[in-house]
Each structure stands twice: as structure tokens, then as C-alpha cells.
mmCIF file of C-alpha atoms in Angstrom:
data_model
loop_
_atom_site.group_PDB
_atom_site.id
_atom_site.type_symbol
_atom_site.label_atom_id
_atom_site.label_comp_id
_atom_site.label_asym_id
_atom_site.label_seq_id
_atom_site.Cartn_x
_atom_site.Cartn_y
_atom_site.Cartn_z
ATOM 1 C CA ILE A 1 -0.080 -0.203 -0.200
ATOM 2 C CA LEU A 2 1.246 3.167 -1.133
ATOM 3 C CA ASN A 3 0.845 6.138 1.514
ATOM 4 C CA VAL A 4 1.405 9.736 1.123
ATOM 5 C CA GLU A 5 1.154 11.432 4.451
ATOM 6 C CA GLN A 6 1.036 15.163 5.195
ATOM 7 C CA SER A 7 1.374 16.650 8.441
ATOM 8 C CA PRO A 8 -0.085 18.582 10.074
ATOM 9 C CA GLN A 9 -3.646 17.971 9.550
ATOM 10 C CA SER A 10 -4.414 21.342 10.363
ATOM 11 C CA LEU A 11 -2.719 24.780 11.093
ATOM 12 C CA HIS A 12 -3.637 28.323 12.808
ATOM 13 C CA VAL A 13 -1.572 30.992 12.597
ATOM 14 C CA GLN A 14 -1.682 34.530 12.967
ATOM 15 C CA GLU A 15 -1.006 37.364 9.971
ATOM 16 C CA GLY A 16 2.724 37.818 9.485
ATOM 17 C CA ASP A 17 3.563 34.196 10.588
ATOM 18 C CA SER A 18 5.847 32.116 8.600
ATOM 19 C CA THR A 19 4.792 28.514 8.559
ATOM 20 C CA ASN A 20 5.651 25.074 6.855
ATOM 21 C CA PHE A 21 4.198 21.694 6.479
ATOM 22 C CA THR A 22 5.252 18.365 5.406
ATOM 23 C CA CYS A 23 4.542 15.690 2.758
ATOM 24 C CA SER A 24 6.295 12.178 3.017
ATOM 25 C CA PHE A 25 5.841 9.513 0.117
ATOM 26 C CA PRO A 26 7.445 6.464 -1.127
ATOM 27 C CA SER A 27 10.886 7.038 -1.869
ATOM 28 C CA SER A 28 11.247 4.254 -4.683
ATOM 29 C CA ASN A 29 10.149 4.591 -8.354
ATOM 30 C CA PHE A 30 10.094 8.305 -7.982
ATOM 31 C CA TYR A 31 8.472 10.603 -10.999
ATOM 32 C CA ALA A 32 7.541 13.244 -9.221
ATOM 33 C CA LEU A 33 5.976 15.291 -6.449
ATOM 34 C CA HIS A 34 2.924 17.884 -6.988
ATOM 35 C CA TRP A 35 1.445 20.608 -4.327
ATOM 36 C CA TYR A 36 -2.006 21.755 -4.973
ATOM 37 C CA ARG A 37 -3.715 24.717 -3.159
ATOM 38 C CA TRP A 38 -7.395 24.260 -2.306
ATOM 39 C CA GLU A 39 -9.654 26.916 -1.565
ATOM 40 C CA THR A 40 -13.058 26.319 0.146
ATOM 41 C CA ALA A 41 -15.690 26.150 -2.833
ATOM 42 C CA LYS A 42 -13.229 26.240 -5.415
ATOM 43 C CA SER A 43 -10.961 23.564 -7.408
ATOM 44 C CA PRO A 44 -7.585 22.549 -6.480
ATOM 45 C CA GLU A 45 -4.585 24.359 -8.358
ATOM 46 C CA ALA A 46 -1.289 23.509 -8.952
ATOM 47 C CA LEU A 47 1.491 25.132 -7.145
ATOM 48 C CA PHE A 48 4.348 23.096 -7.988
ATOM 49 C CA VAL A 49 5.393 19.741 -9.621
ATOM 50 C CA MET A 50 8.819 18.995 -8.598
ATOM 51 C CA THR A 51 10.851 16.177 -10.079
ATOM 52 C CA LEU A 52 14.821 16.181 -9.084
ATOM 53 C CA ASN A 53 16.128 15.369 -5.793
ATOM 54 C CA GLY A 54 17.392 18.698 -4.062
ATOM 55 C CA ASP A 55 14.664 20.896 -6.018
ATOM 56 C CA GLU A 56 13.375 23.865 -4.699
ATOM 57 C CA LYS A 57 10.612 25.868 -6.145
ATOM 58 C CA LYS A 58 9.553 29.504 -5.262
ATOM 59 C CA LYS A 59 6.425 31.144 -6.241
ATOM 60 C CA GLY A 60 5.872 34.472 -4.303
ATOM 61 C CA ARG A 61 5.891 33.987 -0.515
ATOM 62 C CA ILE A 62 5.460 30.208 -1.028
ATOM 63 C CA SER A 63 8.541 27.751 -1.416
ATOM 64 C CA ALA A 64 9.019 24.127 -1.334
ATOM 65 C CA THR A 65 11.825 21.617 -1.076
ATOM 66 C CA LEU A 66 12.183 18.246 -2.243
ATOM 67 C CA ASN A 67 14.105 15.029 -0.722
ATOM 68 C CA THR A 68 13.427 12.283 -2.697
ATOM 69 C CA LYS A 69 16.125 9.691 -1.169
ATOM 70 C CA GLU A 70 14.418 10.114 2.005
ATOM 71 C CA GLY A 71 10.517 10.741 0.837
ATOM 72 C CA TYR A 72 9.850 14.051 2.102
ATOM 73 C CA SER A 73 8.801 17.647 0.716
ATOM 74 C CA TYR A 74 8.022 20.667 2.722
ATOM 75 C CA LEU A 75 6.020 23.831 1.932
ATOM 76 C CA TYR A 76 7.119 27.179 3.459
ATOM 77 C CA ILE A 77 4.878 30.058 3.608
ATOM 78 C CA LYS A 78 6.659 33.372 4.651
ATOM 79 C CA GLY A 79 4.768 35.978 6.224
ATOM 80 C CA SER A 80 1.236 34.573 5.770
ATOM 81 C CA GLN A 81 -1.917 36.337 4.750
ATOM 82 C CA PRO A 82 -5.598 35.191 5.162
ATOM 83 C CA GLU A 83 -5.679 35.040 1.283
ATOM 84 C CA ASP A 84 -3.346 31.919 1.773
ATOM 85 C CA SER A 85 -6.022 30.319 3.993
ATOM 86 C CA ALA A 86 -6.742 26.767 2.186
ATOM 87 C CA THR A 87 -6.007 23.242 2.166
ATOM 88 C CA TYR A 88 -2.500 22.491 0.476
ATOM 89 C CA LEU A 89 -2.540 18.579 -0.888
ATOM 90 C CA CYS A 90 0.437 17.055 -1.956
ATOM 91 C CA ALA A 91 0.452 14.266 -4.657
ATOM 92 C CA PHE A 92 2.657 11.325 -5.790
ATOM 93 C CA PRO A 93 2.150 9.549 -9.013
ATOM 94 C CA TYR A 94 2.714 6.033 -8.501
ATOM 95 C CA ASN A 95 3.957 4.211 -11.511
ATOM 96 C CA ASN A 96 3.582 7.356 -13.581
ATOM 97 C CA ASN A 97 -0.153 7.082 -13.826
ATOM 98 C CA ASP A 98 -2.117 6.322 -10.424
ATOM 99 C CA MET A 99 -2.161 9.733 -8.601
ATOM 100 C CA ARG A 100 -2.051 9.351 -4.542
ATOM 101 C CA PHE A 101 -2.940 12.580 -2.759
ATOM 102 C CA GLY A 102 -2.392 13.023 0.952
ATOM 103 C CA ALA A 103 -5.244 13.958 2.953
ATOM 104 C CA GLY A 104 -3.947 17.415 3.138
ATOM 105 C CA THR A 105 -2.935 20.459 5.493
ATOM 106 C CA ARG A 106 -5.769 22.979 6.167
ATOM 107 C CA LEU A 107 -4.515 26.251 6.952
ATOM 108 C CA THR A 108 -6.297 29.174 8.744
ATOM 109 C CA VAL A 109 -4.617 32.651 8.835
ATOM 110 C CA LYS A 110 -6.080 34.851 11.049
ATOM 111 C CA PRO A 111 -6.007 38.503 10.496
ATOM 112 C CA GLU B 1 -9.520 29.494 -22.122
ATOM 113 C CA ALA B 2 -7.862 26.634 -20.876
ATOM 114 C CA GLN B 3 -10.231 24.624 -18.447
ATOM 115 C CA VAL B 4 -12.103 21.406 -17.401
ATOM 116 C CA THR B 5 -15.821 21.601 -17.272
ATOM 117 C CA GLN B 6 -17.937 19.075 -15.173
ATOM 118 C CA ASN B 7 -21.507 18.822 -15.467
ATOM 119 C CA PRO B 8 -24.058 18.722 -13.495
ATOM 120 C CA ARG B 9 -22.197 20.655 -10.389
ATOM 121 C CA TYR B 10 -24.774 19.447 -8.038
ATOM 122 C CA LEU B 11 -26.939 16.435 -7.932
ATOM 123 C CA ILE B 12 -29.225 14.776 -5.931
ATOM 124 C CA THR B 13 -30.532 11.480 -7.037
ATOM 125 C CA VAL B 14 -31.795 7.982 -5.569
ATOM 126 C CA THR B 15 -30.259 4.656 -5.259
ATOM 127 C CA GLY B 16 -30.104 2.380 -8.421
ATOM 128 C CA LYS B 17 -30.998 5.347 -10.813
ATOM 129 C CA LYS B 18 -27.963 5.364 -13.466
ATOM 130 C CA LEU B 19 -26.388 8.640 -13.429
ATOM 131 C CA THR B 20 -23.529 10.101 -15.671
ATOM 132 C CA VAL B 21 -21.335 12.624 -14.802
ATOM 133 C CA THR B 22 -19.568 14.553 -17.757
ATOM 134 C CA CYS B 23 -15.993 15.874 -18.142
ATOM 135 C CA SER B 24 -14.455 17.823 -20.906
ATOM 136 C CA GLN B 25 -11.139 19.639 -21.731
ATOM 137 C CA ASN B 26 -9.769 22.039 -24.228
ATOM 138 C CA MET B 27 -6.276 21.663 -23.838
ATOM 139 C CA ASN B 28 -5.752 18.606 -25.824
ATOM 140 C CA HIS B 29 -4.555 16.525 -22.805
ATOM 141 C CA GLU B 30 -3.850 13.008 -23.125
ATOM 142 C CA TYR B 31 -4.512 12.035 -19.413
ATOM 143 C CA MET B 32 -7.425 12.400 -17.536
ATOM 144 C CA SER B 33 -8.915 11.144 -14.583
ATOM 145 C CA TRP B 34 -11.460 11.281 -11.750
ATOM 146 C CA TYR B 35 -11.460 11.412 -8.301
ATOM 147 C CA ARG B 36 -13.592 11.612 -5.153
ATOM 148 C CA GLN B 37 -13.241 13.513 -2.123
ATOM 149 C CA ASP B 38 -14.672 12.830 1.220
ATOM 150 C CA PRO B 39 -13.769 13.872 4.572
ATOM 151 C CA GLY B 40 -10.342 13.313 5.928
ATOM 152 C CA LEU B 41 -9.329 11.071 3.401
ATOM 153 C CA GLY B 42 -8.232 13.640 0.482
ATOM 154 C CA LEU B 43 -8.802 12.831 -3.238
ATOM 155 C CA ARG B 44 -8.900 9.351 -4.159
ATOM 156 C CA GLN B 45 -8.585 8.244 -7.651
ATOM 157 C CA ILE B 46 -11.351 6.456 -9.289
ATOM 158 C CA TYR B 47 -10.162 5.581 -12.832
ATOM 159 C CA TYR B 48 -7.753 7.254 -15.148
ATOM 160 C CA SER B 49 -7.355 7.378 -19.022
ATOM 161 C CA MET B 50 -3.698 7.632 -20.335
ATOM 162 C CA ASN B 51 -5.516 8.309 -24.031
ATOM 163 C CA VAL B 52 -8.375 7.308 -26.127
ATOM 164 C CA GLU B 53 -9.580 3.813 -25.613
ATOM 165 C CA VAL B 54 -7.128 3.327 -22.921
ATOM 166 C CA THR B 55 -8.645 3.328 -19.122
ATOM 167 C CA ASP B 56 -7.586 1.893 -15.891
ATOM 168 C CA LYS B 57 -8.658 1.348 -12.390
ATOM 169 C CA GLY B 58 -7.356 3.838 -9.843
ATOM 170 C CA ASP B 59 -7.486 3.350 -6.149
ATOM 171 C CA VAL B 60 -11.220 2.977 -5.683
ATOM 172 C CA PRO B 61 -13.186 2.193 -8.785
ATOM 173 C CA GLU B 62 -16.116 -0.168 -7.608
ATOM 174 C CA GLY B 63 -19.440 0.867 -8.327
ATOM 175 C CA TYR B 64 -17.840 3.388 -11.278
ATOM 176 C CA LYS B 65 -17.536 2.878 -15.177
ATOM 177 C CA VAL B 66 -15.709 5.227 -17.405
ATOM 178 C CA SER B 67 -15.030 5.576 -21.031
ATOM 179 C CA ARG B 68 -12.759 7.837 -23.222
ATOM 180 C CA LYS B 69 -13.807 7.647 -26.820
ATOM 181 C CA GLU B 70 -12.765 11.259 -27.873
ATOM 182 C CA LYS B 71 -9.654 12.816 -26.489
ATOM 183 C CA ARG B 72 -11.613 15.687 -25.025
ATOM 184 C CA ASN B 73 -14.305 13.765 -22.941
ATOM 185 C CA PHE B 74 -13.969 11.521 -20.204
ATOM 186 C CA PRO B 75 -17.739 10.795 -18.561
ATOM 187 C CA LEU B 76 -18.006 9.243 -15.086
ATOM 188 C CA ILE B 77 -20.910 6.537 -15.313
ATOM 189 C CA LEU B 78 -22.695 5.183 -12.072
ATOM 190 C CA GLU B 79 -24.911 2.254 -13.099
ATOM 191 C CA SER B 80 -26.559 1.823 -9.780
ATOM 192 C CA PRO B 81 -25.576 4.298 -7.201
ATOM 193 C CA SER B 82 -25.734 3.817 -3.568
ATOM 194 C CA PRO B 83 -25.440 6.152 -0.694
ATOM 195 C CA ASN B 84 -22.153 5.260 -0.041
ATOM 196 C CA GLN B 85 -21.374 6.967 -3.461
ATOM 197 C CA THR B 86 -22.363 10.345 -2.038
ATOM 198 C CA SER B 87 -19.242 12.512 -2.337
ATOM 199 C CA LEU B 88 -17.462 15.517 -3.957
ATOM 200 C CA TYR B 89 -16.192 14.499 -7.464
ATOM 201 C CA PHE B 90 -13.420 15.867 -9.416
ATOM 202 C CA CYS B 91 -12.180 15.450 -13.141
ATOM 203 C CA ALA B 92 -8.350 16.257 -14.071
ATOM 204 C CA SER B 93 -6.586 16.375 -17.076
ATOM 205 C CA SER B 94 -2.900 16.789 -17.647
ATOM 206 C CA LEU B 95 -0.459 16.245 -20.461
ATOM 207 C CA GLU B 96 0.812 13.126 -19.074
ATOM 208 C CA GLY B 97 0.258 11.143 -15.836
ATOM 209 C CA PHE B 98 2.996 12.904 -13.770
ATOM 210 C CA THR B 99 2.515 16.128 -15.236
ATOM 211 C CA GLU B 100 0.559 19.310 -13.432
ATOM 212 C CA ALA B 101 -3.113 18.494 -13.347
ATOM 213 C CA PHE B 102 -6.012 20.792 -14.310
ATOM 214 C CA PHE B 103 -9.081 19.973 -12.228
ATOM 215 C CA GLY B 104 -12.961 20.918 -12.970
ATOM 216 C CA GLN B 105 -15.161 22.691 -10.904
ATOM 217 C CA GLY B 106 -16.267 19.624 -9.041
ATOM 218 C CA THR B 107 -19.635 17.288 -8.795
ATOM 219 C CA ARG B 108 -21.541 17.287 -5.474
ATOM 220 C CA LEU B 109 -23.345 13.992 -5.865
ATOM 221 C CA THR B 110 -25.915 12.893 -3.175
ATOM 222 C CA VAL B 111 -27.580 9.371 -3.292
ATOM 223 C CA VAL B 112 -30.801 9.034 -0.931
#
């Protein structure tokens, strides 16, 4: 059974705080690791697709790192804003086709 | 505008009454897939398709059927819906299986 695990399950921070969460995935047969942002009542949208060990990606205040050898990725948000409130999903394509999602980290940023 | 379109957005139906949820993409993507989302479980893949006439089971295929007769369309069929199929469903497409996925707006299905 392939598990993609995310922690924490939920997180409440104050506006301006920096935060990070974790995605762990099987370290064998690695193709890619995806991060998605899912706002309430909307569809998930891709943040990053990471393919190389040691990869670091950045989009504005959000960045992600990847360690394929130990099977984890971190997502960082610097100076959280209320509009960052969302569920952050990571996903791992097993065998290049069968996409497995973690249960997500639900972030709430209080003004 | 590049998009994935699902219909309907909301559906309430009765046990055993066949239904189809449509999904269409305009990005010429090879890969399409269906997911269901239940509280605390994240997105679980139902079926996926790597190209026309090529489909395969995902994590939770029981009770569902799909077809891929054209590249742009990937309908999800519930031949005899049951209450345990009450869920939020998403269709997604991508260039290949491991590339960025584009999601439809979601279909909230209730089976009573």
C-alpha cells in the first residue's frame, strides 16, 4: 500500500507568521511530487511540480523543497496572509499514472 | 480559456438510478482522471485514462465505469448509485500522468 502522508492535519497561524508543513511519500520509483492549493468552494490548483532531488521551487511567498532519497517535501509560507487560508495537498504519481494524494494540511490564517 | 468542465455541479439522486457526470477538457491533454473527495481522506483516484480507448482502475473503482471515446471527454458513469457514493467528485486532465493536473469545478453528488 502506497501512502502519502501530510502533517499537520490542520494549522492555525496569525497573519504575518511564517509556517511550513510536510509531505512524506514512498522513496522508490519516484517520478514527481506535486503540491496543490485548494480553497474552499473552488478546485485544487497546482503550485509546484517537483522532479529532482534537492529541487527548490518558489512562487511569491510560497516555496517548496524536495528530498527524494528520504521521501519528503516541505512547503513553506513566509509572512502568512488571510488569503493563504486553504487546504494544501501533495500528490505522488505512482507508476507514472496512478496519482495518490495526501489528506492535506488545512491552513487558517487569522487577521 | 484552458479549462476542464464538469456537469452537473450538484446532483441529488435516488439509489439505483443510473447517472452520468460529464467531463470535458480543451487543452488536448492525453491524461484524464476522476477523483472522489471524502472528509479526512483526501482525493482518491477512481479511474484514469492515458489516451483514447485506454482506461485503468485507480484506487477506488468499485461501482463506477468510465469511457474515453474522444480525447476531450471522459464521462463517469454510476450504473446503480448507492448512498456510499455520496461524495464530491473531481475530474482532472494533464499532459501526461505525472505532469501538472488541471481540475474541473467539482460535482457534489448525494445519493438518497
